Short mmCIF file of C-alpha atoms in Angstrom, two decimals:
data_model
loop_
_atom_site.label_atom_id
_atom_site.label_comp_id
_atom_site.label_asym_id
_atom_site.label_seq_id
_atom_site.Cartn_x
_atom_site.Cartn_y
_atom_site.Cartn_z
CA MET A 783 -233.63 31.48 -26.19
CA THR A 784 -230.99 33.43 -24.28
CA ASP A 785 -228.00 32.59 -22.16
CA ALA A 786 -225.76 34.59 -19.83
CA VAL A 787 -224.02 36.35 -22.73
CA GLY A 788 -226.87 37.17 -25.08
CA SER A 789 -229.22 35.82 -27.67
CA ILE A 790 -228.26 32.80 -29.71
CA ASP A 791 -230.40 33.96 -32.62
CA MET A 792 -228.84 37.42 -32.82
CA PRO A 793 -225.03 37.63 -33.08
CA ASP A 794 -223.10 40.08 -30.93
CA ALA A 795 -221.88 43.30 -32.47
CA GLN A 796 -218.25 42.26 -32.04
CA ASP A 797 -218.81 39.09 -34.06
CA GLU A 798 -219.76 41.06 -37.15
CA ALA A 799 -216.85 42.16 -39.29
CA PRO A 800 -217.17 45.66 -40.74
CA GLU A 801 -217.23 45.45 -44.51
CA SER A 802 -216.05 49.02 -45.12
CA LYS A 803 -212.52 48.42 -43.82
CA LYS A 804 -210.08 46.66 -46.09
CA THR A 805 -207.55 44.36 -44.49
CA ARG A 806 -203.98 44.88 -45.53
CA LYS A 807 -201.73 41.94 -46.29
CA GLY A 808 -198.79 41.58 -43.93
CA GLY A 809 -199.99 44.18 -41.46
CA LYS A 810 -197.64 46.99 -40.48
CA ARG A 811 -194.51 45.01 -41.29
CA ALA A 812 -195.26 44.94 -45.00
CA LYS A 813 -194.47 48.64 -45.43
CA LYS A 814 -191.07 48.57 -43.70
CA GLY A 815 -187.93 47.52 -45.48
CA PRO A 816 -185.49 44.92 -44.17
CA PHE A 817 -183.07 47.53 -42.76
CA LYS A 818 -185.85 49.31 -40.87
CA ARG A 819 -187.02 46.01 -39.41
CA LEU A 820 -183.44 45.15 -38.42
CA ALA A 821 -183.03 48.57 -36.77
CA LEU A 822 -186.33 48.09 -34.92
CA PHE A 823 -185.18 44.67 -33.71
CA TYR A 824 -181.87 46.14 -32.50
CA ARG A 825 -183.68 48.94 -30.62
CA GLN A 826 -185.98 46.41 -28.99
CA VAL A 827 -183.04 44.23 -27.92
CA VAL A 828 -181.27 47.23 -26.37
CA ALA A 829 -184.49 48.26 -24.59
CA GLU A 830 -184.91 44.76 -23.14
CA LEU A 831 -181.27 44.63 -22.02
CA ARG A 832 -181.78 47.89 -20.11
CA LYS A 833 -184.54 46.20 -18.12
CA VAL A 834 -182.22 43.43 -16.91
CA VAL A 835 -181.09 43.63 -13.30
CA TRP A 836 -177.37 42.92 -13.57
CA PRO A 837 -175.60 41.34 -10.56
CA THR A 838 -172.98 43.27 -8.62
CA ARG A 839 -169.36 42.14 -8.62
CA SER A 840 -169.70 40.50 -5.20
CA GLN A 841 -172.86 38.66 -6.25
CA LEU A 842 -171.17 37.48 -9.43
CA THR A 843 -168.16 36.24 -7.45
CA THR A 844 -170.43 34.40 -5.01
CA TYR A 845 -172.49 32.79 -7.77
CA THR A 846 -169.38 31.74 -9.68
CA THR A 847 -167.81 30.21 -6.56
CA VAL A 848 -170.99 28.27 -5.77
CA VAL A 849 -171.16 26.90 -9.31
CA ILE A 850 -167.49 25.85 -9.35
CA VAL A 851 -167.78 24.13 -5.94
CA PHE A 852 -170.97 22.33 -7.07
CA VAL A 853 -169.29 21.13 -10.27
CA VAL A 854 -166.23 19.87 -8.36
CA ILE A 855 -168.49 17.97 -5.91
CA MET A 856 -170.45 16.42 -8.79
CA ILE A 857 -167.21 15.40 -10.56
CA GLY A 858 -166.05 13.72 -7.35
CA LEU A 859 -169.40 11.95 -6.91
CA VAL A 860 -169.45 10.65 -10.49
CA THR A 861 -165.80 9.54 -10.17
CA VAL A 862 -166.52 7.56 -6.99
CA ILE A 863 -169.62 5.94 -8.53
CA ASP A 864 -167.69 5.09 -11.72
CA PHE A 865 -164.80 3.61 -9.72
CA GLY A 866 -167.24 1.54 -7.63
CA LEU A 867 -169.12 0.24 -10.66
CA ASP A 868 -165.80 -0.60 -12.35
CA LYS A 869 -164.69 -2.67 -9.35
CA ALA A 870 -168.12 -4.34 -9.15
CA ALA A 871 -168.05 -5.24 -12.87
CA LYS A 872 -164.51 -6.66 -12.55
CA TYR A 873 -165.58 -8.68 -9.51
CA VAL A 874 -168.69 -10.10 -11.22
CA PHE A 875 -167.21 -10.76 -14.67
CA GLY A 876 -163.67 -11.56 -13.56
#
């Protein structure tokens, strides 16, 4: 009986594990010391930071202004809602 992949009775070649190779515990990290791993981590962090597209000064100023204006608007909105609920609670409960 066969399907689209192959025979059910005969396993694929990739399913069979070669018995001649020994598997090492811990993989490649087991041979490196803690300082080498720390240095590798640092190099990888620096490499990732070089990939970042940093904003220009004008973009940063624009983004900061937008965030500050949004926060001020939200503070005003929450203040008005809080004041209204306070007056409503005082009206209902005396």
